[in-house]
Each structure stands twice: as C-alpha cells, then as structure tokens.
C-alpha cells in the first residue's frame, strides 16, 4: 500500500543540533522500531514452510516464527497485536514484542484474505467457506458472519458500507462488486462487472476502487453503489490512494489521477517498458522499484523525477518507506543459486546502508512498525 507519515528526521548522537540533511540520518536511532519480513522455504520432504521474522533497525533478529504469509495485506498491526493470515491455517494474533500467539480463529486448513480493520473490529474472508467473518480484534471472538455468493478478496470499508467482490454460486462467469451494510449485516447493492474475475480493492475517504483479477479494468464506486468512473488499461496495478491523489501503474507507465473525477494529474511514460512495480509514499515523495531498471523517486505534486538510481534485477517489487529508512526486497543470483536480500536504503540519498540475506525459496511482503505505532505495509 502507499503510505504517508508526518515528517521526522533522526540525528546523529555526536551532533547536538545539526541542520537537517541526508548526512544526519542515522538508521540505528531512527523512528523505525521493527521490520517484519515474510519468506518461505522447503523442508526435508519438499513441502513449503513459512518464516515470519521481526528485525530490529540494525537487522538483528527480534523474533522468528514458522508462519507462512505471502501477501502484504495479510499482515496488519494494531495496539500491540500483529494479525496474520496464513496460506493454510487459522487467523492468528501475535504479540508484536515476542511473536507469541495471543489468539487464533478458524479451522486448521482455511485460506483467508487480507484484513480490513475498523476500530476494534476485524473483517476477513474465508477461502474455504467464502464467507465474510467479523471478529473482535482484541479477543478473536466471532461477532457475525455473512455468506453472499463466493466472496473473494480483502474487503474495504467506508463508514457503514463494506465492499467485497464475489463470484456467483451458479455461473462462474462475470463477477459482482457488492456493498454490505455492517450495521444490519445485509447486502445493500450489487454491481455486475466484467474482466478476468475479482481483483483487489482499495479506498479513499469517499470512494471505493476495485480492479479486475486480470488487471485490465478498474472502477470508482461510491457508498450507494454508483459507478463514478471506470478505466480500461493493460496490467493495472492496484490503485493506491494518498493525500487526495490516486496512483496507479499500467504497462504503459505511472499515472496520478484525480480520485473523484478520474482525470490524469500527471503521467510518467519511460522510454522502455514499465510493467508492475512496488511503490510507497512518504513526505511528498513517491518511491518506485522497477523490476529491471532503476529505483525512481517522484515529486508527488508534479510527477518530476527527484532521483533515479540504477539497480540490479528485481524479481520482487516489495518496497516500504518510513522517515528514516526505505526497505526493499530483491532476489539475487550467485553461483547458480538464487537467494533473497532485505536491503535498507537511506531514503534521502538512495545509499545502501545494510542488507541481510534471507534463506528461503520465496520472499514475501515486508512491513515497518514505527516507534509511534504507525504500521507501514509494502505494496505488491
């Protein structure tokens, strides 16, 4: 997801009141508290097993557990608890300081969507029953459930309206975008949609944004179920809302859109192919990791490139940024073997500050928890 923080810069201990500049950023005393990294590897029987690791800012291990998480929105932090949705298993809440399990919900073989949190209420979709489950976030107790066709994807919520995407039970063709009234637990409206099945959901302050699974379409929908505008493109990466702008990446380039009207505020078209990319926002800057060219930093208002840094080839596009560090994941190749790296970058200069090799066949999402309690997720 694209994320934003209020400005704060940590300074070196040996300089009492230095001016704010890139040289004054010290990652060891910054605002980032933990870096949460998910990965997986194969056991002796060839089965994939997960690893969820919390790193301190100096990349020493705080704790590590055998949990298998593959999507950014399958990790969520709130009030001391880290909620995780595994590839196979119940929903769990972990103590963020120890990694110990606080509660669990669901059967041992359920597959879940990512989380939607409002106050102390968690909304999540079961992949084994295709139901919406509503839980008390503190205890894991079920508050209510809803079955409406085959519900897919992580839900999104504005006020009393929760939006989901669903496939019909009878005809597995077109899918539906549905609005649920969370006060009455009933369906408010349903919109037929076309494309390659359900995709991802996100939201602004007043509108929902839904994409098709084939990443060729997306729609802007209000809480009454009215489609405000729609677009068709090629390889639409999940649109992300931040500070009055909707950002979306296409095969052709990167767009900044007006979230209410849908018109283009600015567009970046590179000389060569663009493709999908991870992105994050902080302090008026949009950080983008391209798969095989460079890291780019844009001014969010003008779309002008602030910095472009050549990079090695990236198989993963995960990137997340706080005020004191940019964290990116990449898969490297050495001596006929692939391995994964977590890299810590100075967000002001692009300088590589630290890296840790992750043993594992797959590298999953990366997130940052700040000392102020902000939870920053990567965008996949």
Coordinates of N, CA and C in Angstrom, one line a residue, residues 148-374:
X148 N -22.5 -14.5 0.9 CA -23.1 -13.9 -0.2 C -22.4 -14.3 -1.5
X149 N -22.9 -15.3 -2.2 CA -22.1 -15.9 -3.3 C -20.8 -16.3 -2.8
X150 N -19.8 -16.4 -3.7 CA -18.5 -16.8 -3.3 C -17.6 -15.6 -3.2
X151 N -17.5 -15.1 -1.9 CA -16.8 -13.8 -1.7 C -15.3 -14.0 -1.8
X152 N -14.7 -13.1 -2.5 CA -13.2 -13.2 -2.7 C -12.7 -11.8 -2.2
X153 N -11.4 -11.8 -2.2 CA -10.5 -10.5 -2.0 C -10.7 -9.9 -0.6
X154 N -9.7 -9.1 -0.2 CA -9.7 -8.4 1.0 C -10.8 -7.3 1.0
X155 N -11.7 -7.2 2.0 CA -12.7 -6.2 1.9 C -12.2 -4.8 2.2
X156 N -13.0 -3.8 1.9 CA -12.7 -2.4 2.2 C -13.9 -1.8 2.8
X157 N -13.7 -0.8 3.6 CA -14.8 -0.2 4.4 C -14.8 1.3 4.4
X158 N -15.9 2.0 4.2 CA -16.1 3.4 4.4 C -17.4 3.6 5.2
X159 N -17.3 4.2 6.4 CA -18.4 4.4 7.2 C -19.1 3.0 7.6
X160 N -20.4 2.9 7.2 CA -21.1 1.7 7.5 C -21.2 0.8 6.3
X161 N -20.5 1.1 5.2 CA -20.5 0.3 4.0 C -19.2 -0.4 3.8
X162 N -19.3 -1.7 3.7 CA -18.2 -2.6 3.4 C -18.3 -3.2 2.0
X163 N -17.2 -3.1 1.2 CA -17.3 -3.6 -0.1 C -16.5 -4.9 -0.3
X164 N -17.1 -5.8 -1.0 CA -16.4 -7.1 -1.3 C -16.6 -7.4 -2.8
X165 N -15.8 -8.3 -3.3 CA -16.1 -8.8 -4.7 C -16.4 -10.3 -4.6
X166 N -17.3 -10.8 -5.5 CA -17.8 -12.1 -5.3 C -18.1 -12.7 -6.7
X167 N -17.9 -14.0 -6.8 CA -18.4 -14.8 -7.9 C -19.7 -15.4 -7.6
X168 N -20.6 -15.5 -8.6 CA -21.9 -16.1 -8.3 C -21.8 -17.6 -8.1
X169 N -22.7 -18.2 -7.3 CA -22.6 -19.6 -7.0 C -23.0 -20.5 -8.2
X170 N -23.9 -20.0 -9.1 CA -24.4 -20.8 -10.2 C -23.5 -20.7 -11.4
X171 N -23.2 -19.4 -11.8 CA -22.5 -19.2 -13.1 C -21.1 -18.6 -12.7
X172 N -20.1 -19.3 -13.0 CA -18.7 -18.8 -12.7 C -18.2 -18.0 -14.0
X173 N -18.9 -17.0 -14.2 CA -18.5 -16.1 -15.4 C -18.2 -14.7 -14.9
X174 N -19.0 -13.8 -15.1 CA -18.8 -12.4 -14.6 C -18.9 -12.5 -13.1
X175 N -18.2 -11.4 -12.5 CA -18.2 -11.3 -11.0 C -19.0 -10.1 -10.6
X176 N -19.2 -9.9 -9.3 CA -20.0 -8.9 -8.8 C -19.2 -8.1 -7.7
X177 N -19.4 -6.8 -7.7 CA -18.9 -5.9 -6.7 C -20.1 -5.6 -5.8
X178 N -20.0 -5.9 -4.5 CA -21.1 -5.8 -3.6 C -20.8 -4.8 -2.4
X179 N -21.9 -4.1 -2.0 CA -21.8 -3.3 -0.8 C -22.6 -3.9 0.3
X180 N -22.0 -4.0 1.5 CA -22.6 -4.7 2.7 C -22.9 -3.6 3.7
X181 N -24.1 -3.5 4.3 CA -24.3 -2.6 5.4 C -23.9 -3.3 6.7
X182 N -22.9 -2.8 7.3 CA -22.3 -3.5 8.5 C -23.2 -3.3 9.8
X183 N -24.1 -2.4 9.7 CA -25.0 -2.2 10.9 C -26.1 -3.2 10.9
X184 N -26.6 -3.6 9.7 CA -27.7 -4.6 9.6 C -27.2 -5.9 9.1
X185 N -25.9 -6.0 8.6 CA -25.4 -7.3 8.2 C -26.1 -7.8 6.9
X186 N -26.5 -6.8 6.1 CA -27.2 -7.2 4.9 C -26.6 -6.6 3.6
X187 N -26.9 -7.1 2.5 CA -26.4 -6.6 1.2 C -27.2 -5.4 0.8
X188 N -26.5 -4.3 0.5 CA -27.1 -3.0 0.1 C -27.3 -2.9 -1.4
X189 N -26.2 -3.3 -2.2 CA -26.3 -3.2 -3.6 C -25.3 -4.2 -4.2
X190 N -25.4 -4.5 -5.5 CA -24.6 -5.4 -6.2 C -24.4 -4.9 -7.6
X191 N -23.2 -4.9 -8.1 CA -22.9 -4.3 -9.5 C -22.2 -5.5 -10.3
X192 N -22.8 -5.8 -11.4 CA -22.1 -6.8 -12.3 C -20.9 -6.2 -12.9
X193 N -19.8 -7.0 -13.0 CA -18.5 -6.5 -13.5 C -17.9 -7.5 -14.5
X194 N -17.2 -7.0 -15.4 CA -16.5 -7.9 -16.4 C -15.0 -7.9 -16.2
X195 N -14.3 -8.8 -16.8 CA -12.9 -8.9 -16.7 C -12.5 -10.3 -16.3
X196 N -11.2 -10.4 -15.9 CA -10.7 -11.7 -15.5 C -11.0 -12.0 -14.0
X197 N -12.2 -11.9 -13.6 CA -12.6 -12.3 -12.3 C -12.2 -11.2 -11.3
X198 N -12.5 -11.4 -10.0 CA -12.3 -10.3 -9.0 C -10.8 -10.0 -8.8
X199 N -10.5 -8.8 -8.5 CA -9.2 -8.3 -8.3 C -9.0 -7.8 -6.9
X200 N -8.4 -6.6 -6.8 CA -8.1 -6.0 -5.4 C -9.0 -4.8 -5.2
X201 N -9.1 -4.5 -3.9 CA -9.9 -3.3 -3.5 C -9.1 -2.3 -2.7
X202 N -9.4 -1.1 -2.9 CA -8.8 0.0 -2.0 C -9.8 1.1 -1.9
X203 N -9.5 2.2 -1.2 CA -10.5 3.2 -1.0 C -9.8 4.5 -0.7
X204 N -10.6 5.6 -0.9 CA -10.2 6.9 -0.5 C -11.1 7.3 0.7
X205 N -11.3 8.6 0.9 CA -12.2 9.0 2.0 C -13.7 8.8 1.7
X206 N -14.0 8.8 0.4 CA -15.4 8.7 0.0 C -15.7 7.7 -1.1
X207 N -14.7 7.1 -1.8 CA -14.9 6.2 -2.9 C -14.1 4.9 -2.7
X208 N -14.7 3.8 -3.2 CA -14.0 2.5 -3.3 C -13.4 2.4 -4.7
X209 N -12.3 1.7 -4.8 CA -11.7 1.4 -6.1 C -11.5 -0.1 -6.2
X210 N -12.1 -0.7 -7.3 CA -12.0 -2.1 -7.5 C -11.3 -2.4 -8.8
X211 N -10.5 -3.4 -8.8 CA -9.8 -3.9 -10.1 C -10.2 -5.3 -10.4
X212 N -10.1 -5.6 -11.7 CA -10.4 -7.0 -12.1 C -9.1 -7.8 -11.9
X213 N -9.3 -9.1 -11.8 CA -8.2 -10.0 -11.5 C -7.2 -10.1 -12.6
X214 N -7.7 -9.8 -13.9 CA -6.8 -9.8 -15.0 C -6.0 -8.5 -15.1
X215 N -6.3 -7.5 -14.2 CA -5.6 -6.2 -14.1 C -5.8 -5.4 -15.4
X216 N -7.0 -5.5 -16.0 CA -7.3 -4.8 -17.2 C -8.3 -3.7 -17.0
X217 N -9.0 -3.7 -15.9 CA -10.1 -2.7 -15.6 C -10.0 -2.3 -14.1
X218 N -10.5 -1.1 -13.9 CA -10.8 -0.7 -12.5 C -11.9 0.4 -12.5
X219 N -12.6 0.4 -11.4 CA -13.8 1.2 -11.2 C -13.7 2.0 -9.9
X220 N -14.3 3.2 -10.0 CA -14.5 4.1 -8.8 C -16.0 4.0 -8.4
X221 N -16.3 3.6 -7.2 CA -17.7 3.4 -6.8 C -18.0 4.1 -5.5
X222 N -19.1 4.8 -5.3 CA -19.4 5.4 -4.1 C -20.2 4.5 -3.1
X223 N -20.5 4.9 -1.9 CA -21.1 4.0 -0.9 C -22.5 3.6 -1.3
X224 N -23.2 4.3 -2.2 CA -24.5 4.0 -2.7 C -24.5 2.9 -3.8
X225 N -23.3 2.6 -4.3 CA -23.2 1.6 -5.4 C -23.2 2.3 -6.8
X226 N -23.0 3.6 -6.8 CA -23.0 4.3 -8.1 C -21.5 4.3 -8.7
X227 N -21.3 3.8 -9.9 CA -20.0 3.9 -10.5 C -19.8 5.3 -11.0
X228 N -18.8 6.0 -10.4 CA -18.4 7.4 -10.7 C -17.6 7.4 -12.0
X229 N -16.7 6.5 -12.2 CA -15.9 6.4 -13.4 C -15.3 5.1 -13.5
X230 N -14.8 4.7 -14.7 CA -14.1 3.5 -14.8 C -13.0 3.6 -15.9
X231 N -12.0 2.7 -15.9 CA -10.9 2.8 -16.8 C -10.6 1.4 -17.3
X232 N -10.0 1.3 -18.5 CA -9.5 0.1 -19.0 C -8.1 0.3 -19.4
X233 N -7.2 -0.6 -19.0 CA -5.8 -0.5 -19.3 C -5.2 -1.9 -19.4
X234 N -3.9 -1.9 -19.4 CA -3.1 -3.1 -19.5 C -2.3 -3.3 -18.3
X235 N -2.5 -4.3 -17.6 CA -1.8 -4.7 -16.3 C -1.9 -3.5 -15.3
X236 N -3.1 -3.3 -14.9 CA -3.4 -2.3 -13.9 C -3.0 -2.8 -12.5
X237 N -1.9 -2.2 -11.9 CA -1.5 -2.5 -10.6 C -2.5 -1.8 -9.6
X238 N -2.8 -2.5 -8.5 CA -3.8 -2.0 -7.5 C -3.6 -0.5 -7.3
X239 N -4.7 0.3 -7.6 CA -4.6 1.8 -7.4 C -4.5 2.0 -5.9
X240 N -3.7 3.1 -5.6 CA -3.4 3.4 -4.2 C -3.7 4.8 -3.9
X241 N -4.5 5.1 -2.9 CA -4.9 6.5 -2.6 C -4.0 7.1 -1.5
X242 N -3.6 8.4 -1.7 CA -2.8 9.1 -0.7 C -3.0 10.6 -0.9
X243 N -3.4 11.3 0.2 CA -3.5 12.7 0.2 C -4.1 13.4 -1.0
X244 N -5.3 12.9 -1.4 CA -6.1 13.5 -2.4 C -5.7 13.1 -3.8
X245 N -4.8 12.0 -4.0 CA -4.4 11.6 -5.3 C -4.5 10.1 -5.3
X246 N -4.9 9.5 -6.5 CA -4.9 8.1 -6.7 C -3.8 7.7 -7.7
X247 N -2.9 6.8 -7.3 CA -1.8 6.4 -8.1 C -2.0 5.0 -8.6
X248 N -1.8 4.8 -9.9 CA -1.9 3.5 -10.5 C -0.8 3.3 -11.6
X249 N -0.3 2.1 -11.6 CA 0.7 1.8 -12.6 C 0.1 0.9 -13.7
X250 N 0.4 1.3 -14.9 CA 0.0 0.5 -16.1 C 1.2 -0.1 -16.8
X251 N 1.0 -0.9 -17.8 CA 2.1 -1.4 -18.6 C 2.8 -0.2 -19.3
X252 N 2.0 0.8 -19.6 CA 2.5 2.0 -20.3 C 3.3 3.0 -19.5
X253 N 3.0 3.0 -18.2 CA 3.6 4.0 -17.3 C 2.9 4.2 -16.0
X254 N 3.2 5.3 -15.3 CA 2.7 5.5 -14.0 C 1.8 6.7 -14.0
X255 N 0.6 6.6 -13.5 CA -0.4 7.7 -13.5 C -0.8 8.2 -12.1
X256 N -1.0 9.5 -12.0 CA -1.5 10.1 -10.8 C -2.9 10.7 -11.3
X257 N -3.9 10.2 -10.6 CA -5.3 10.5 -11.1 C -6.1 11.3 -10.0
X258 N -7.0 12.1 -10.5 CA -8.0 12.7 -9.5 C -8.9 11.6 -9.1
X259 N -9.0 11.4 -7.7 CA -9.7 10.2 -7.3 C -11.2 10.3 -7.4
X260 N -11.8 11.6 -7.6 CA -13.2 11.8 -7.7 C -13.7 11.8 -9.1
X261 N -12.9 12.4 -10.0 CA -13.3 12.6 -11.4 C -12.6 11.6 -12.3
X262 N -11.4 11.1 -11.9 CA -10.7 10.1 -12.7 C -9.7 10.7 -13.8
X263 N -9.7 12.0 -13.9 CA -8.8 12.6 -14.9 C -7.3 12.5 -14.4
X264 N -6.4 12.5 -15.4 CA -5.0 12.4 -15.1 C -4.3 13.7 -14.7
X265 N -3.7 13.7 -13.5 CA -3.0 14.8 -13.0 C -1.6 14.9 -13.6
X266 N -0.9 13.8 -13.6 CA 0.4 13.7 -14.4 C 0.6 12.2 -14.7
X267 N 1.4 12.0 -15.7 CA 1.7 10.7 -16.3 C 3.2 10.6 -16.6
X268 N 3.8 9.5 -16.1 CA 5.2 9.2 -16.5 C 5.3 8.1 -17.4
X269 N 5.8 8.3 -18.6 CA 6.0 7.2 -19.6 C 7.5 7.1 -19.8
X270 N 8.1 6.0 -19.5 CA 9.5 5.8 -19.7 C 9.8 5.4 -21.1
X271 N 11.1 5.5 -21.5 CA 11.5 5.2 -22.9 C 11.3 3.7 -23.2
X272 N 11.5 2.9 -22.1 CA 11.3 1.5 -22.3 C 10.2 1.0 -21.4
X273 N 9.8 -0.3 -21.5 CA 8.7 -0.9 -20.8 C 8.7 -0.6 -19.4
X274 N 7.5 -0.5 -18.8 CA 7.3 -0.1 -17.4 C 6.9 -1.3 -16.6
X275 N 5.8 -1.9 -16.8 CA 5.4 -3.1 -16.1 C 4.9 -2.7 -14.7
X276 N 4.7 -3.7 -13.9 CA 4.3 -3.5 -12.5 C 5.4 -3.2 -11.6
X277 N 5.1 -2.5 -10.5 CA 6.2 -2.1 -9.6 C 5.7 -1.9 -8.2
X278 N 6.5 -2.0 -7.2 CA 6.2 -1.7 -5.9 C 6.3 -0.2 -5.6
X279 N 5.5 0.4 -4.8 CA 5.6 1.8 -4.5 C 5.2 2.2 -3.1
X280 N 5.7 3.3 -2.6 CA 5.4 3.8 -1.3 C 5.6 5.3 -1.3
X281 N 4.8 6.0 -0.4 CA 4.9 7.4 -0.3 C 5.3 7.9 1.1
X282 N 6.1 8.9 1.1 CA 6.5 9.5 2.4 C 6.9 10.9 2.1
X283 N 6.4 11.9 2.9 CA 6.9 13.3 2.9 C 6.8 13.9 1.5
X284 N 5.8 13.6 0.7 CA 5.6 14.2 -0.6 C 6.5 13.6 -1.7
X285 N 7.0 12.4 -1.4 CA 7.8 11.7 -2.4 C 7.2 10.3 -2.6
X286 N 7.2 9.9 -3.9 CA 6.7 8.6 -4.3 C 7.9 7.7 -4.7
X287 N 8.2 6.7 -4.0 CA 9.3 5.8 -4.2 C 8.8 4.5 -5.0
X288 N 9.4 4.3 -6.1 CA 9.0 3.2 -7.0 C 10.2 2.3 -7.3
X289 N 10.0 1.0 -7.2 CA 11.1 0.0 -7.5 C 10.7 -0.7 -8.8
X290 N 11.4 -0.5 -9.9 CA 11.2 -1.1 -11.2 C 11.9 -2.5 -11.2
X291 N 11.4 -3.4 -12.0 CA 11.8 -4.8 -11.9 C 13.2 -4.9 -12.4
X292 N 13.7 -4.2 -13.4 CA 15.0 -4.5 -14.0 C 15.7 -3.2 -14.5
X293 N 15.3 -2.0 -14.0 CA 16.0 -0.8 -14.5 C 16.6 0.0 -13.4
X294 N 15.7 0.6 -12.5 CA 16.2 1.5 -11.5 C 15.2 1.8 -10.4
X295 N 15.6 2.4 -9.3 CA 14.7 2.9 -8.3 C 14.4 4.4 -8.7
X296 N 13.2 4.8 -8.6 CA 12.8 6.1 -9.0 C 12.1 6.8 -7.8
X297 N 12.4 8.1 -7.6 CA 11.8 8.9 -6.6 C 11.1 10.1 -7.3
X298 N 9.8 10.2 -7.2 CA 9.0 11.2 -7.9 C 8.5 12.3 -6.8
X299 N 8.4 13.5 -7.3 CA 7.7 14.5 -6.5 C 6.2 14.2 -6.8
X300 N 5.4 14.0 -5.7 CA 4.0 13.6 -5.8 C 3.2 14.7 -6.5
X301 N 3.5 15.9 -6.3 CA 2.7 17.0 -6.9 C 2.9 17.2 -8.4
X302 N 4.1 17.2 -8.8 CA 4.4 17.5 -10.2 C 4.7 16.3 -11.1
X303 N 5.1 15.1 -10.4 CA 5.5 14.0 -11.2 C 6.9 14.0 -11.7
X304 N 7.6 15.1 -11.3 CA 9.0 15.2 -11.7 C 9.9 14.2 -11.0
X305 N 10.9 13.6 -11.7 CA 11.8 12.7 -11.0 C 12.8 13.4 -10.2
X306 N 12.9 13.1 -8.9 CA 13.8 13.7 -8.0 C 15.2 12.9 -8.0
X307 N 15.1 11.6 -8.1 CA 16.3 10.8 -8.2 C 16.0 9.5 -8.9
X308 N 17.0 9.0 -9.6 CA 16.9 7.7 -10.3 C 18.2 7.0 -10.0
X309 N 18.1 5.8 -9.5 CA 19.3 5.0 -9.1 C 19.3 3.7 -9.8
X310 N 20.3 3.4 -10.6 CA 20.4 2.1 -11.2 C 20.4 0.9 -10.2
X311 N 19.7 -0.2 -10.5 CA 19.6 -1.3 -9.6 C 19.9 -2.6 -10.3
X312 N 20.2 -3.6 -9.5 CA 20.3 -5.0 -10.1 C 18.9 -5.4 -10.4
X313 N 18.7 -6.6 -11.0 CA 17.4 -7.1 -11.4 C 16.6 -7.5 -10.2
X314 N 15.4 -7.1 -10.1 CA 14.5 -7.4 -9.0 C 13.4 -8.4 -9.5
X315 N 13.3 -9.5 -8.8 CA 12.2 -10.4 -9.0 C 11.0 -10.1 -8.2
X316 N 11.2 -9.4 -7.0 CA 10.1 -9.0 -6.2 C 10.1 -7.4 -6.2
X317 N 8.9 -6.9 -6.0 CA 8.8 -5.4 -6.1 C 8.5 -4.8 -4.8
X318 N 8.6 -5.5 -3.7 CA 8.2 -5.0 -2.4 C 9.0 -3.8 -2.0
X319 N 8.4 -2.8 -1.5 CA 9.1 -1.6 -1.0 C 8.3 -0.9 0.0
X320 N 8.9 -0.5 1.1 CA 8.1 0.2 2.1 C 9.1 1.3 2.7
X321 N 8.5 2.5 3.0 CA 9.4 3.6 3.4 C 8.8 4.2 4.7
X322 N 9.8 4.6 5.6 CA 9.5 5.4 6.8 C 10.4 6.6 6.6
X323 N 10.4 7.5 7.7 CA 11.2 8.7 7.6 C 12.7 8.4 7.6
X324 N 13.1 7.3 8.2 CA 14.5 7.0 8.4 C 15.0 5.9 7.5
X325 N 14.1 5.1 6.8 CA 14.6 4.0 6.0 C 13.7 3.7 4.9
X326 N 14.2 3.2 3.8 CA 13.5 2.6 2.7 C 13.9 1.2 2.7
X327 N 13.0 0.3 2.8 CA 13.2 -1.2 2.8 C 12.8 -1.8 1.5
X328 N 13.6 -2.5 0.8 CA 13.2 -3.2 -0.4 C 13.7 -4.6 -0.4
X329 N 13.0 -5.5 -1.1 CA 13.3 -6.9 -1.2 C 13.8 -7.2 -2.6
X330 N 14.8 -8.0 -2.7 CA 15.1 -8.5 -4.1 C 15.7 -9.9 -4.0
X331 N 15.6 -10.6 -5.2 CA 16.2 -11.9 -5.3 C 17.4 -11.8 -6.2
X332 N 18.5 -12.2 -5.6 CA 19.8 -12.2 -6.3 C 20.2 -13.5 -6.8
X333 N 21.2 -13.6 -7.7 CA 21.7 -14.8 -8.3 C 23.2 -14.9 -8.1
X334 N 23.6 -16.1 -7.5 CA 25.1 -16.2 -7.2 C 25.4 -17.7 -7.2
X335 N 26.4 -18.1 -8.0 CA 26.9 -19.5 -8.1 C 25.7 -20.4 -8.4
X336 N 24.9 -20.1 -9.3 CA 23.8 -20.9 -9.8 C 22.7 -21.1 -8.8
X337 N 22.7 -20.3 -7.7 CA 21.6 -20.4 -6.7 C 21.0 -19.0 -6.5
X338 N 19.7 -18.9 -6.4 CA 19.0 -17.7 -6.0 C 19.0 -17.5 -4.5
X339 N 19.1 -16.3 -4.1 CA 18.9 -16.0 -2.7 C 18.2 -14.7 -2.6
X340 N 17.6 -14.4 -1.4 CA 16.8 -13.2 -1.2 C 17.5 -12.2 -0.3
X341 N 17.4 -10.9 -0.6 CA 18.0 -9.9 0.3 C 17.0 -8.9 0.8
X342 N 17.1 -8.5 2.0 CA 16.4 -7.4 2.6 C 17.4 -6.2 2.6
X343 N 17.1 -5.2 1.9 CA 18.1 -4.1 1.8 C 17.5 -2.8 2.4
X344 N 18.3 -2.2 3.2 CA 18.0 -0.9 3.9 C 18.6 0.2 3.2
X345 N 17.8 1.2 2.7 CA 18.3 2.3 1.9 C 18.0 3.6 2.7
X346 N 19.0 4.5 2.5 CA 18.7 5.9 3.0 C 17.7 6.5 2.1
X347 N 16.5 6.9 2.5 CA 15.5 7.4 1.6 C 15.8 8.7 1.0
X348 N 16.8 9.5 1.6 CA 17.1 10.8 1.0 C 18.2 10.7 -0.1
X349 N 19.1 9.8 0.1 CA 20.2 9.7 -0.9 C 20.2 8.5 -1.8
X350 N 19.4 7.5 -1.4 CA 19.4 6.2 -2.2 C 20.6 5.3 -1.8
X351 N 21.4 5.7 -0.8 CA 22.6 4.9 -0.4 C 22.2 3.6 0.3
X352 N 22.8 2.5 -0.1 CA 22.6 1.2 0.6 C 23.3 1.3 1.9
X353 N 22.5 1.1 3.0 CA 23.0 1.2 4.4 C 23.3 -0.2 4.9
X354 N 22.5 -1.2 4.6 CA 22.6 -2.5 5.2 C 21.9 -3.5 4.3
X355 N 22.2 -4.8 4.4 CA 21.5 -5.8 3.7 C 21.6 -7.1 4.5
X356 N 20.6 -7.9 4.4 CA 20.6 -9.2 5.1 C 20.1 -10.3 4.1
X357 N 20.9 -11.4 4.0 CA 20.5 -12.5 3.2 C 19.4 -13.3 3.9
X358 N 18.3 -13.6 3.2 CA 17.2 -14.3 3.7 C 17.2 -15.7 3.1
X359 N 17.4 -16.7 3.9 CA 17.4 -18.1 3.4 C 15.9 -18.5 3.1
X360 N 15.6 -18.9 1.9 CA 14.3 -19.2 1.6 C 14.0 -19.2 0.1
X361 N 13.1 -20.1 -0.3 CA 12.8 -20.2 -1.8 C 12.0 -19.0 -2.2
X362 N 11.1 -18.5 -1.4 CA 10.2 -17.3 -1.7 C 10.4 -16.2 -0.7
X363 N 10.3 -15.0 -1.2 CA 10.3 -13.9 -0.3 C 8.9 -13.2 -0.4
X364 N 8.4 -12.9 0.8 CA 7.0 -12.4 0.8 C 7.0 -10.9 1.1
X365 N 6.0 -10.4 1.7 CA 5.9 -9.0 2.0 C 6.8 -8.5 3.1
X366 N 7.0 -7.2 3.1 CA 7.8 -6.6 4.1 C 7.0 -5.4 4.7
X367 N 7.1 -5.2 6.0 CA 6.4 -4.1 6.7 C 7.3 -3.4 7.7
X368 N 6.9 -2.2 8.1 CA 7.7 -1.5 9.1 C 6.7 -1.1 10.2
X369 N 7.1 -1.3 11.4 CA 6.4 -0.7 12.6 C 7.2 0.4 13.1
X370 N 6.7 1.6 13.3 CA 7.5 2.7 13.8 C 7.3 2.8 15.3
X371 N 8.1 3.6 16.0 CA 8.0 3.8 17.4 C 6.8 4.5 17.8
X372 N 6.2 5.3 16.9 CA 4.9 5.9 17.2 C 3.7 5.1 17.0
X373 N 3.9 3.8 16.5 CA 2.8 2.9 16.3 C 2.3 2.9 14.9
X374 N 2.9 3.6 14.0 CA 2.4 3.6 12.6 C 2.8 2.2 11.9

